[in-house]
Tab-separated table of C-alpha atoms and ligand atoms in Angstrom:
chain	number	residue	atom	x	y	z
A	1	MET	CA	0.069	0.049	0.056
A	2	ALA	CA	1.168	3.549	-0.693
A	3	PHE	CA	0.276	6.906	-0.819
A	4	LYS	CA	-1.554	7.421	-4.071
A	5	GLY	CA	0.674	8.611	-6.830
A	6	ARG	CA	0.546	9.366	-10.658
A	7	PRO	CA	1.087	6.181	-12.607
A	8	THR	CA	4.340	6.110	-14.502
A	9	GLY	CA	4.238	5.450	-18.303
A	10	SER	CA	5.438	2.388	-19.897
A	11	ALA	CA	9.287	2.833	-20.531
A	12	PHE	CA	11.319	0.938	-22.951
A	13	LEU	CA	14.900	1.599	-22.710
A	14	ARG	CA	17.642	0.326	-24.845
A	15	PHE	CA	20.619	0.579	-22.568
A	16	SER	CA	24.104	0.215	-23.921
A	17	LYS	CA	27.187	0.043	-21.746
A	18	ASN	CA	30.568	-0.296	-22.787
A	19	HIS	CA	31.973	-3.688	-22.189
A	20	ASN	CA	35.678	-4.335	-22.173
A	21	ARG	CA	37.801	-2.783	-25.149
A	22	GLN	CA	35.673	-3.921	-28.039
A	23	ASN	CA	33.235	-1.291	-27.093
A	24	TYR	CA	30.513	-3.725	-27.746
A	25	ASN	CA	27.115	-2.756	-26.669
A	26	ARG	CA	24.914	-4.894	-24.385
A	27	LEU	CA	21.220	-4.287	-24.765
A	28	MET	CA	18.932	-4.347	-21.716
A	29	ILE	CA	15.024	-4.180	-21.704
A	30	LEU	CA	13.604	-2.274	-18.914
A	31	GLU	CA	10.005	-1.578	-18.668
A	32	THR	CA	8.024	-0.257	-15.605
A	33	PHE	CA	4.315	-0.214	-15.736
A	34	PRO	CA	1.632	0.273	-13.054
A	35	VAL	CA	-0.678	-2.879	-12.205
A	36	GLY	CA	-3.795	-3.501	-10.125
A	37	PRO	CA	-6.204	-1.074	-8.585
A	38	LEU	CA	-3.416	0.548	-6.406
A	39	GLN	CA	-1.265	0.896	-9.583
A	40	CYS	CA	1.881	-0.744	-8.190
A	41	ASN	CA	4.743	-0.100	-10.448
A	42	CYS	CA	5.758	-3.795	-11.781
A	43	THR	CA	9.117	-3.791	-13.612
A	44	ILE	CA	10.577	-6.343	-16.208
A	45	LEU	CA	14.339	-6.291	-16.450
A	46	GLY	CA	15.684	-8.346	-19.235
A	47	ASP	CA	18.984	-9.021	-20.917
A	48	GLU	CA	18.615	-8.884	-24.756
A	49	GLU	CA	21.530	-11.433	-25.309
A	50	THR	CA	20.906	-14.029	-22.746
A	51	ARG	CA	17.163	-13.613	-23.006
A	52	GLU	CA	16.957	-13.970	-19.068
A	53	ALA	CA	14.668	-11.753	-17.205
A	54	ILE	CA	13.438	-10.696	-13.758
A	55	VAL	CA	10.122	-9.250	-12.657
A	56	ILE	CA	9.761	-7.135	-9.834
A	57	ASP	CA	6.656	-6.661	-7.841
A	58	PRO	CA	4.019	-8.449	-9.948
A	59	GLY	CA	1.190	-7.280	-7.728
A	60	ASP	CA	-1.600	-7.731	-10.269
A	61	GLU	CA	-2.433	-8.202	-13.948
A	62	ILE	CA	-0.233	-11.343	-14.346
A	63	ALA	CA	-1.481	-12.250	-17.566
A	64	ARG	CA	-0.406	-9.144	-19.211
A	65	ILE	CA	3.063	-9.596	-17.446
A	66	ALA	CA	3.467	-13.029	-18.769
A	67	ARG	CA	2.265	-11.853	-22.365
A	68	ARG	CA	4.694	-9.055	-22.153
A	69	LEU	CA	7.618	-11.487	-21.474
A	70	THR	CA	6.433	-13.847	-24.193
A	71	GLU	CA	6.342	-10.918	-26.734
A	72	LEU	CA	9.986	-9.614	-25.452
A	73	GLY	CA	11.165	-13.502	-25.859
A	74	LEU	CA	12.291	-13.565	-22.198
A	75	LYS	CA	12.717	-16.332	-19.995
A	76	LEU	CA	11.907	-15.408	-16.272
A	77	LYS	CA	14.713	-16.298	-13.838
A	78	GLN	CA	13.512	-14.701	-10.707
A	79	ILE	CA	10.293	-13.035	-9.035
A	80	LEU	CA	11.633	-10.256	-6.642
A	81	ILE	CA	9.039	-8.747	-4.116
A	82	THR	CA	10.078	-5.429	-2.341
A	83	HIS	CA	7.566	-6.281	0.286
A	84	ALA	CA	4.478	-8.448	1.340
A	85	HIS	CA	1.654	-5.842	0.696
A	86	ILE	CA	-1.107	-7.270	-1.358
A	87	ASP	CA	-0.628	-4.807	-4.140
A	88	HIS	CA	3.125	-5.739	-4.615
A	89	VAL	CA	3.000	-9.582	-3.950
A	90	GLY	CA	-0.656	-10.527	-5.025
A	91	GLY	CA	0.049	-11.976	-8.415
A	92	ALA	CA	3.488	-13.460	-7.610
A	93	LEU	CA	2.325	-17.213	-7.182
A	94	LYS	CA	0.358	-17.031	-10.315
A	95	LEU	CA	3.431	-15.801	-12.179
A	96	LYS	CA	5.448	-18.565	-10.404
A	97	ARG	CA	3.220	-21.086	-11.716
A	98	LEU	CA	3.344	-19.970	-15.067
A	99	THR	CA	7.014	-19.414	-15.445
A	100	SER	CA	8.561	-21.672	-12.549
A	101	ALA	CA	10.665	-18.914	-11.519
A	102	PRO	CA	11.455	-18.654	-7.684
A	103	ILE	CA	9.819	-15.984	-5.494
A	104	LEU	CA	12.161	-13.939	-3.318
A	105	LEU	CA	10.872	-11.974	-0.309
A	106	ASN	CA	12.475	-10.780	2.831
A	107	GLU	CA	11.283	-13.282	5.589
A	108	ASN	CA	10.430	-10.384	8.003
A	109	ASP	CA	7.531	-9.817	5.964
A	110	LEU	CA	6.280	-13.334	6.473
A	111	PRO	CA	3.511	-12.230	8.928
A	112	LEU	CA	2.151	-10.126	6.294
A	113	LEU	CA	1.764	-12.714	3.878
A	114	GLU	CA	0.041	-15.002	6.283
A	115	MET	CA	-2.504	-11.984	6.670
A	116	MET	CA	-3.538	-11.884	3.048
A	117	ASP	CA	-7.317	-12.267	4.104
A	118	GLU	CA	-7.111	-9.132	5.986
A	119	GLN	CA	-4.987	-7.097	3.493
A	120	ALA	CA	-7.537	-8.172	0.765
A	121	ALA	CA	-10.570	-7.023	3.128
A	122	TRP	CA	-8.723	-3.568	3.565
A	123	LEU	CA	-9.108	-3.302	-0.454
A	124	GLY	CA	-12.344	-5.005	-0.805
A	125	VAL	CA	-10.833	-7.466	-3.293
A	126	GLU	CA	-10.751	-11.252	-3.369
A	127	THR	CA	-7.666	-12.859	-1.615
A	128	PRO	CA	-4.950	-13.855	-3.894
A	129	GLU	CA	-3.325	-17.318	-3.359
A	130	VAL	CA	0.165	-16.857	-1.959
A	131	ALA	CA	2.804	-19.165	-0.850
A	132	PRO	CA	6.112	-18.697	1.423
A	133	PRO	CA	8.945	-17.484	-0.626
A	134	ASP	CA	11.585	-19.719	-2.209
A	135	GLU	CA	14.350	-17.610	-0.648
A	136	SER	CA	14.828	-14.553	1.717
A	137	LEU	CA	15.841	-11.307	0.135
A	138	THR	CA	18.270	-10.609	2.806
A	139	ASP	CA	20.517	-7.642	3.101
A	140	GLY	CA	23.754	-7.920	1.132
A	141	LEU	CA	22.397	-10.528	-0.999
A	142	THR	CA	23.090	-10.449	-4.786
A	143	VAL	CA	20.112	-11.122	-6.982
A	144	GLY	CA	19.034	-10.320	-10.637
A	145	LEU	CA	20.678	-11.125	-13.652
A	146	GLU	CA	24.407	-11.925	-14.482
A	147	HIS	CA	24.915	-8.734	-16.110
A	148	TYR	CA	22.385	-6.700	-14.161
A	149	PRO	CA	22.948	-7.831	-10.584
A	150	ALA	CA	21.279	-6.105	-7.668
A	151	ASN	CA	22.441	-5.709	-4.090
A	152	VAL	CA	19.604	-6.088	-1.659
A	153	LEU	CA	19.278	-3.262	1.040
A	154	HIS	CA	17.006	-4.238	3.794
A	155	THR	CA	15.156	-0.866	4.677
A	156	PRO	CA	12.598	-1.766	7.246
A	157	GLY	CA	10.020	0.864	8.361
A	158	HIS	CA	7.111	0.739	5.663
A	159	THR	CA	6.991	-3.015	6.542
A	160	GLN	CA	9.608	-5.164	8.714
A	161	GLY	CA	10.685	-6.939	5.578
A	162	SER	CA	10.702	-3.970	3.011
A	163	VAL	CA	13.797	-4.154	0.844
A	164	CYS	CA	15.197	-1.851	-1.921
A	165	LEU	CA	17.064	-3.463	-4.841
A	166	HIS	CA	20.201	-1.505	-5.849
A	167	PHE	CA	21.244	-2.285	-9.352
A	168	VAL	CA	24.798	-0.754	-8.938
A	169	PRO	CA	26.155	-0.969	-12.430
A	170	LEU	CA	22.983	0.597	-13.555
A	171	LYS	CA	22.876	3.405	-10.923
A	172	MET	CA	19.364	2.565	-10.351
A	173	VAL	CA	17.271	1.538	-7.184
A	174	LEU	CA	13.868	0.004	-7.191
A	175	ALA	CA	12.691	1.459	-3.825
A	176	GLY	CA	9.362	-0.363	-3.176
A	177	ASP	CA	7.210	1.707	-0.915
A	178	THR	CA	10.182	3.025	1.227
A	179	LEU	CA	10.796	6.259	-0.955
A	180	PHE	CA	8.680	7.945	-3.536
A	181	ALA	CA	8.961	11.232	-5.532
A	182	GLY	CA	8.357	13.923	-3.019
A	183	SER	CA	6.998	11.317	-0.335
A	184	ILE	CA	7.904	8.276	1.935
A	185	GLY	CA	5.966	5.113	2.683
A	186	ARG	CA	3.201	5.038	5.083
A	187	THR	CA	3.796	3.468	8.342
A	188	ASP	CA	0.527	3.269	10.088
A	189	LEU	CA	-0.164	-0.479	8.640
A	190	PRO	CA	0.888	-3.441	10.658
A	191	GLY	CA	4.710	-3.895	10.731
A	192	GLY	CA	5.025	-0.123	9.926
A	193	ASP	CA	7.423	1.971	12.105
A	194	SER	CA	8.224	5.739	11.311
A	195	GLU	CA	11.407	5.923	13.207
A	196	GLN	CA	12.714	2.963	11.332
A	197	ILE	CA	11.683	4.206	7.726
A	198	PHE	CA	13.433	7.481	8.355
A	199	GLU	CA	16.524	5.497	9.661
A	200	SER	CA	16.397	3.187	6.682
A	201	ILE	CA	16.070	6.138	4.260
A	202	GLN	CA	18.936	8.130	5.789
A	203	THR	CA	21.506	5.548	6.283
A	204	ARG	CA	20.720	3.068	3.236
A	205	LEU	CA	19.292	5.438	0.387
A	206	LEU	CA	20.518	8.758	0.973
A	207	ALA	CA	24.086	6.969	1.170
A	208	LEU	CA	23.762	6.197	-2.382
A	209	PRO	CA	24.946	8.834	-4.971
A	210	ASP	CA	22.847	11.653	-6.123
A	211	GLU	CA	22.640	10.607	-9.793
A	212	THR	CA	21.349	7.120	-8.701
A	213	ARG	CA	17.717	6.659	-10.460
A	214	VAL	CA	14.961	5.756	-8.028
A	215	VAL	CA	12.039	3.565	-9.349
A	216	PRO	CA	9.384	3.829	-6.655
A	217	GLY	CA	6.738	1.146	-5.783
A	218	HIS	CA	4.174	3.680	-7.092
A	219	GLY	CA	4.037	6.895	-9.076
A	220	PRO	CA	6.855	8.538	-11.120
A	221	ALA	CA	10.569	7.912	-11.063
A	222	THR	CA	13.070	10.216	-9.446
A	223	THR	CA	16.574	10.306	-8.252
A	224	ILE	CA	18.388	10.396	-4.886
A	225	GLY	CA	19.652	13.758	-5.511
A	226	ALA	CA	16.255	15.141	-6.275
A	227	GLU	CA	14.817	13.628	-3.153
A	228	ARG	CA	17.534	14.666	-0.997
A	229	ARG	CA	17.089	18.438	-2.142
A	230	ARG	CA	13.077	18.531	-2.452
A	231	ASN	CA	11.482	15.775	-0.466
A	232	PRO	CA	9.760	17.533	2.386
A	233	PHE	CA	9.892	14.224	4.514
A	234	LEU	CA	13.646	14.358	4.393
A	235	ARG	CA	14.237	17.815	5.613
A	236	GLY	CA	17.170	17.792	7.953
A	237	MET	CA	18.756	14.633	6.553
A	238	ASN	CA	21.658	14.979	4.294
B	1	ZN	ZN1	3.169	-1.144	0.608
Protein backbone atom coordinates (compact mmCIF):
# COMPACT_ATOMS: atom_id res chain seq x y z
CA MET A 1 0.00 0.00 0.00
CA ALA A 2 1.20 3.47 -0.68
CA PHE A 3 0.23 7.01 -0.94
CA LYS A 4 -1.58 7.50 -4.18
CA GLY A 5 0.66 8.75 -6.91
CA ARG A 6 0.52 9.37 -10.59
CA PRO A 7 1.21 6.22 -12.57
CA THR A 8 4.42 6.06 -14.49
CA GLY A 9 4.16 5.41 -18.17
CA SER A 10 5.55 2.32 -19.76
CA ALA A 11 9.17 2.92 -20.54
CA PHE A 12 11.21 0.96 -22.98
CA LEU A 13 14.82 1.70 -22.60
CA ARG A 14 17.62 0.47 -24.76
CA PHE A 15 20.61 0.64 -22.56
CA SER A 16 24.08 0.30 -23.87
CA LYS A 17 27.14 -0.02 -21.82
CA ASN A 18 30.75 -0.34 -22.76
CA HIS A 19 32.00 -3.82 -22.23
CA ASN A 20 35.75 -4.37 -22.21
CA ARG A 21 37.73 -2.82 -25.02
CA GLN A 22 35.73 -3.98 -27.96
CA ASN A 23 33.19 -1.26 -27.27
CA TYR A 24 30.48 -3.79 -27.65
CA ASN A 25 26.96 -2.84 -26.67
CA ARG A 26 24.89 -5.02 -24.43
CA LEU A 27 21.23 -4.21 -24.67
CA MET A 28 18.90 -4.17 -21.74
CA ILE A 29 15.13 -4.27 -21.68
CA LEU A 30 13.66 -2.21 -18.86
CA GLU A 31 9.94 -1.64 -18.58
CA THR A 32 8.05 -0.28 -15.58
CA PHE A 33 4.27 -0.11 -15.68
CA PRO A 34 1.56 0.22 -13.02
CA VAL A 35 -0.64 -2.81 -12.29
CA GLY A 36 -3.79 -3.40 -10.27
CA PRO A 37 -6.20 -1.06 -8.49
CA LEU A 38 -3.43 0.56 -6.41
CA GLN A 39 -1.23 1.00 -9.51
CA CYS A 40 1.84 -0.73 -8.10
CA ASN A 41 4.83 -0.23 -10.38
CA CYS A 42 5.82 -3.60 -11.81
CA THR A 43 9.20 -3.80 -13.52
CA ILE A 44 10.53 -6.20 -16.14
CA LEU A 45 14.30 -6.19 -16.60
CA GLY A 46 15.72 -8.37 -19.33
CA ASP A 47 19.04 -9.08 -21.00
CA GLU A 48 18.64 -9.00 -24.78
CA GLU A 49 21.57 -11.29 -25.28
CA THR A 50 20.88 -14.09 -22.80
CA ARG A 51 17.08 -13.52 -23.02
CA GLU A 52 16.90 -13.88 -19.24
CA ALA A 53 14.68 -11.62 -17.17
CA ILE A 54 13.53 -10.75 -13.70
CA VAL A 55 10.20 -9.27 -12.64
CA ILE A 56 9.89 -7.02 -9.60
CA ASP A 57 6.54 -6.61 -7.78
CA PRO A 58 4.03 -8.43 -9.99
CA GLY A 59 1.14 -7.35 -7.79
CA ASP A 60 -1.64 -7.92 -10.31
CA GLU A 61 -2.40 -8.27 -14.05
CA ILE A 62 -0.29 -11.41 -14.35
CA ALA A 63 -1.69 -12.35 -17.77
CA ARG A 64 -0.44 -9.00 -19.10
CA ILE A 65 2.99 -9.44 -17.51
CA ALA A 66 3.33 -12.99 -18.85
CA ARG A 67 2.23 -11.86 -22.30
CA ARG A 68 4.84 -9.10 -22.28
CA LEU A 69 7.57 -11.56 -21.32
CA THR A 70 6.52 -13.78 -24.22
CA GLU A 71 6.39 -10.85 -26.64
CA LEU A 72 9.90 -9.87 -25.64
CA GLY A 73 11.10 -13.46 -25.87
CA LEU A 74 12.31 -13.46 -22.28
CA LYS A 75 12.70 -16.35 -19.85
CA LEU A 76 11.90 -15.40 -16.28
CA LYS A 77 14.62 -16.29 -13.76
CA GLN A 78 13.45 -14.59 -10.57
CA ILE A 79 10.37 -12.92 -9.10
CA LEU A 80 11.55 -10.25 -6.63
CA ILE A 81 9.12 -8.73 -4.13
CA THR A 82 9.99 -5.48 -2.35
CA HIS A 83 7.51 -6.21 0.47
CA ALA A 84 4.48 -8.36 1.21
CA HIS A 85 1.67 -5.86 0.74
CA ILE A 86 -1.06 -7.30 -1.45
CA ASP A 87 -0.59 -4.77 -4.25
CA HIS A 88 3.08 -5.83 -4.65
CA VAL A 89 2.93 -9.59 -3.96
CA GLY A 90 -0.63 -10.46 -4.98
CA GLY A 91 0.24 -11.99 -8.37
CA ALA A 92 3.59 -13.56 -7.50
CA LEU A 93 2.39 -17.13 -7.08
CA LYS A 94 0.38 -16.99 -10.31
CA LEU A 95 3.47 -15.79 -12.17
CA LYS A 96 5.58 -18.49 -10.54
CA ARG A 97 3.11 -21.14 -11.70
CA LEU A 98 3.28 -19.84 -15.27
CA THR A 99 7.06 -19.54 -15.43
CA SER A 100 8.55 -21.79 -12.70
CA ALA A 101 10.66 -18.82 -11.53
CA PRO A 102 11.37 -18.69 -7.79
CA ILE A 103 9.87 -16.00 -5.55
CA LEU A 104 12.23 -13.96 -3.35
CA LEU A 105 10.90 -11.91 -0.43
CA ASN A 106 12.45 -10.83 2.86
CA GLU A 107 11.47 -13.26 5.61
CA ASN A 108 10.53 -10.46 8.01
CA ASP A 109 7.39 -9.95 5.91
CA LEU A 110 6.13 -13.51 6.42
CA PRO A 111 3.58 -12.33 9.02
CA LEU A 112 2.11 -9.96 6.39
CA LEU A 113 1.97 -12.77 3.86
CA GLU A 114 -0.04 -14.76 6.39
CA MET A 115 -2.47 -11.83 6.73
CA MET A 116 -3.50 -11.87 3.07
CA ASP A 117 -7.21 -12.28 3.94
CA GLU A 118 -7.05 -9.16 6.08
CA GLN A 119 -5.10 -7.24 3.45
CA ALA A 120 -7.65 -8.19 0.80
CA ALA A 121 -10.43 -7.01 3.12
CA TRP A 122 -8.77 -3.58 3.46
CA LEU A 123 -9.12 -3.19 -0.29
CA GLY A 124 -12.37 -5.07 -0.71
CA VAL A 125 -10.82 -7.48 -3.21
CA GLU A 126 -10.64 -11.26 -3.38
CA THR A 127 -7.78 -12.86 -1.44
CA PRO A 128 -5.03 -13.90 -3.85
CA GLU A 129 -3.40 -17.24 -3.26
CA VAL A 130 0.11 -16.77 -1.87
CA ALA A 131 2.94 -19.09 -0.84
CA PRO A 132 6.06 -18.63 1.27
CA PRO A 133 9.04 -17.37 -0.76
CA ASP A 134 11.62 -19.76 -2.15
CA GLU A 135 14.38 -17.62 -0.71
CA SER A 136 14.64 -14.65 1.65
CA LEU A 137 15.84 -11.31 0.23
CA THR A 138 18.35 -10.75 3.00
CA ASP A 139 20.49 -7.66 3.30
CA GLY A 140 23.64 -7.84 1.15
CA LEU A 141 22.37 -10.66 -1.05
CA THR A 142 23.11 -10.32 -4.77
CA VAL A 143 20.09 -11.06 -6.95
CA GLY A 144 19.03 -10.31 -10.52
CA LEU A 145 20.81 -11.19 -13.75
CA GLU A 146 24.44 -11.99 -14.37
CA HIS A 147 25.06 -8.73 -16.22
CA TYR A 148 22.49 -6.71 -14.25
CA PRO A 149 22.95 -7.70 -10.61
CA ALA A 150 21.20 -6.01 -7.72
CA ASN A 151 22.35 -5.64 -4.13
CA VAL A 152 19.58 -6.15 -1.58
CA LEU A 153 19.21 -3.30 0.93
CA HIS A 154 17.03 -4.25 3.87
CA THR A 155 15.12 -1.01 4.58
CA PRO A 156 12.51 -1.75 7.28
CA GLY A 157 9.93 0.85 8.26
CA HIS A 158 7.09 0.68 5.73
CA THR A 159 7.02 -3.00 6.64
CA GLN A 160 9.54 -5.09 8.60
CA GLY A 161 10.64 -6.95 5.48
CA SER A 162 10.80 -4.00 3.07
CA VAL A 163 13.81 -4.07 0.78
CA CYS A 164 15.24 -1.82 -1.92
CA LEU A 165 17.07 -3.35 -4.87
CA HIS A 166 20.20 -1.45 -5.85
CA PHE A 167 21.34 -2.22 -9.39
CA VAL A 168 24.81 -0.83 -8.84
CA PRO A 169 26.14 -0.91 -12.44
CA LEU A 170 22.89 0.64 -13.69
CA LYS A 171 22.92 3.39 -11.02
CA MET A 172 19.31 2.53 -10.27
CA VAL A 173 17.40 1.57 -7.13
CA LEU A 174 13.95 0.00 -7.01
CA ALA A 175 12.69 1.47 -3.77
CA GLY A 176 9.39 -0.35 -3.19
CA ASP A 177 7.21 1.71 -0.86
CA THR A 178 10.13 3.10 1.17
CA LEU A 179 10.76 6.25 -0.89
CA PHE A 180 8.56 8.02 -3.44
CA ALA A 181 9.03 11.17 -5.52
CA GLY A 182 8.22 13.84 -2.94
CA SER A 183 6.99 11.40 -0.30
CA ILE A 184 7.82 8.33 1.78
CA GLY A 185 5.99 5.10 2.56
CA ARG A 186 3.18 5.05 5.10
CA THR A 187 3.94 3.47 8.46
CA ASP A 188 0.46 3.16 9.94
CA LEU A 189 -0.20 -0.38 8.72
CA PRO A 190 0.82 -3.52 10.68
CA GLY A 191 4.62 -3.82 10.77
CA GLY A 192 5.10 -0.12 10.03
CA ASP A 193 7.50 1.98 12.10
CA SER A 194 8.11 5.65 11.31
CA GLU A 195 11.42 5.96 13.16
CA GLN A 196 12.70 2.95 11.29
CA ILE A 197 11.72 4.21 7.84
CA PHE A 198 13.58 7.50 8.42
CA GLU A 199 16.60 5.57 9.63
CA SER A 200 16.46 3.26 6.59
CA ILE A 201 16.17 6.16 4.17
CA GLN A 202 18.94 8.12 5.81
CA THR A 203 21.45 5.33 6.27
CA ARG A 204 20.77 3.23 3.17
CA LEU A 205 19.16 5.33 0.43
CA LEU A 206 20.65 8.76 1.03
CA ALA A 207 24.01 6.99 1.20
CA LEU A 208 23.70 6.34 -2.55
CA PRO A 209 25.09 8.80 -5.12
CA ASP A 210 22.83 11.68 -6.19
CA GLU A 211 22.61 10.48 -9.78
CA THR A 212 21.07 7.16 -8.71
CA ARG A 213 17.73 6.76 -10.47
CA VAL A 214 14.90 5.79 -8.10
CA VAL A 215 11.99 3.70 -9.35
CA PRO A 216 9.46 3.78 -6.51
CA GLY A 217 6.70 1.26 -5.84
CA HIS A 218 4.12 3.82 -6.99
CA GLY A 219 4.20 7.00 -9.05
CA PRO A 220 6.91 8.60 -11.14
CA ALA A 221 10.63 7.89 -11.10
CA THR A 222 13.04 10.30 -9.43
CA THR A 223 16.67 10.42 -8.31
CA ILE A 224 18.37 10.26 -4.93
CA GLY A 225 19.68 13.81 -5.48
CA ALA A 226 16.23 15.23 -6.26
CA GLU A 227 14.74 13.64 -3.14
CA ARG A 228 17.68 14.74 -1.01
CA ARG A 229 17.02 18.33 -2.11
CA ARG A 230 13.28 18.51 -2.40
CA ASN A 231 11.48 15.73 -0.52
CA PRO A 232 9.71 17.53 2.36
CA PHE A 233 9.80 14.36 4.49
CA LEU A 234 13.59 14.29 4.36
CA ARG A 235 14.26 17.80 5.67
CA GLY A 236 17.17 17.86 8.01
CA MET A 237 18.70 14.72 6.52
CA ASN A 238 21.68 14.87 4.22
ZN1 LIG B 1 3.20 -1.16 0.59
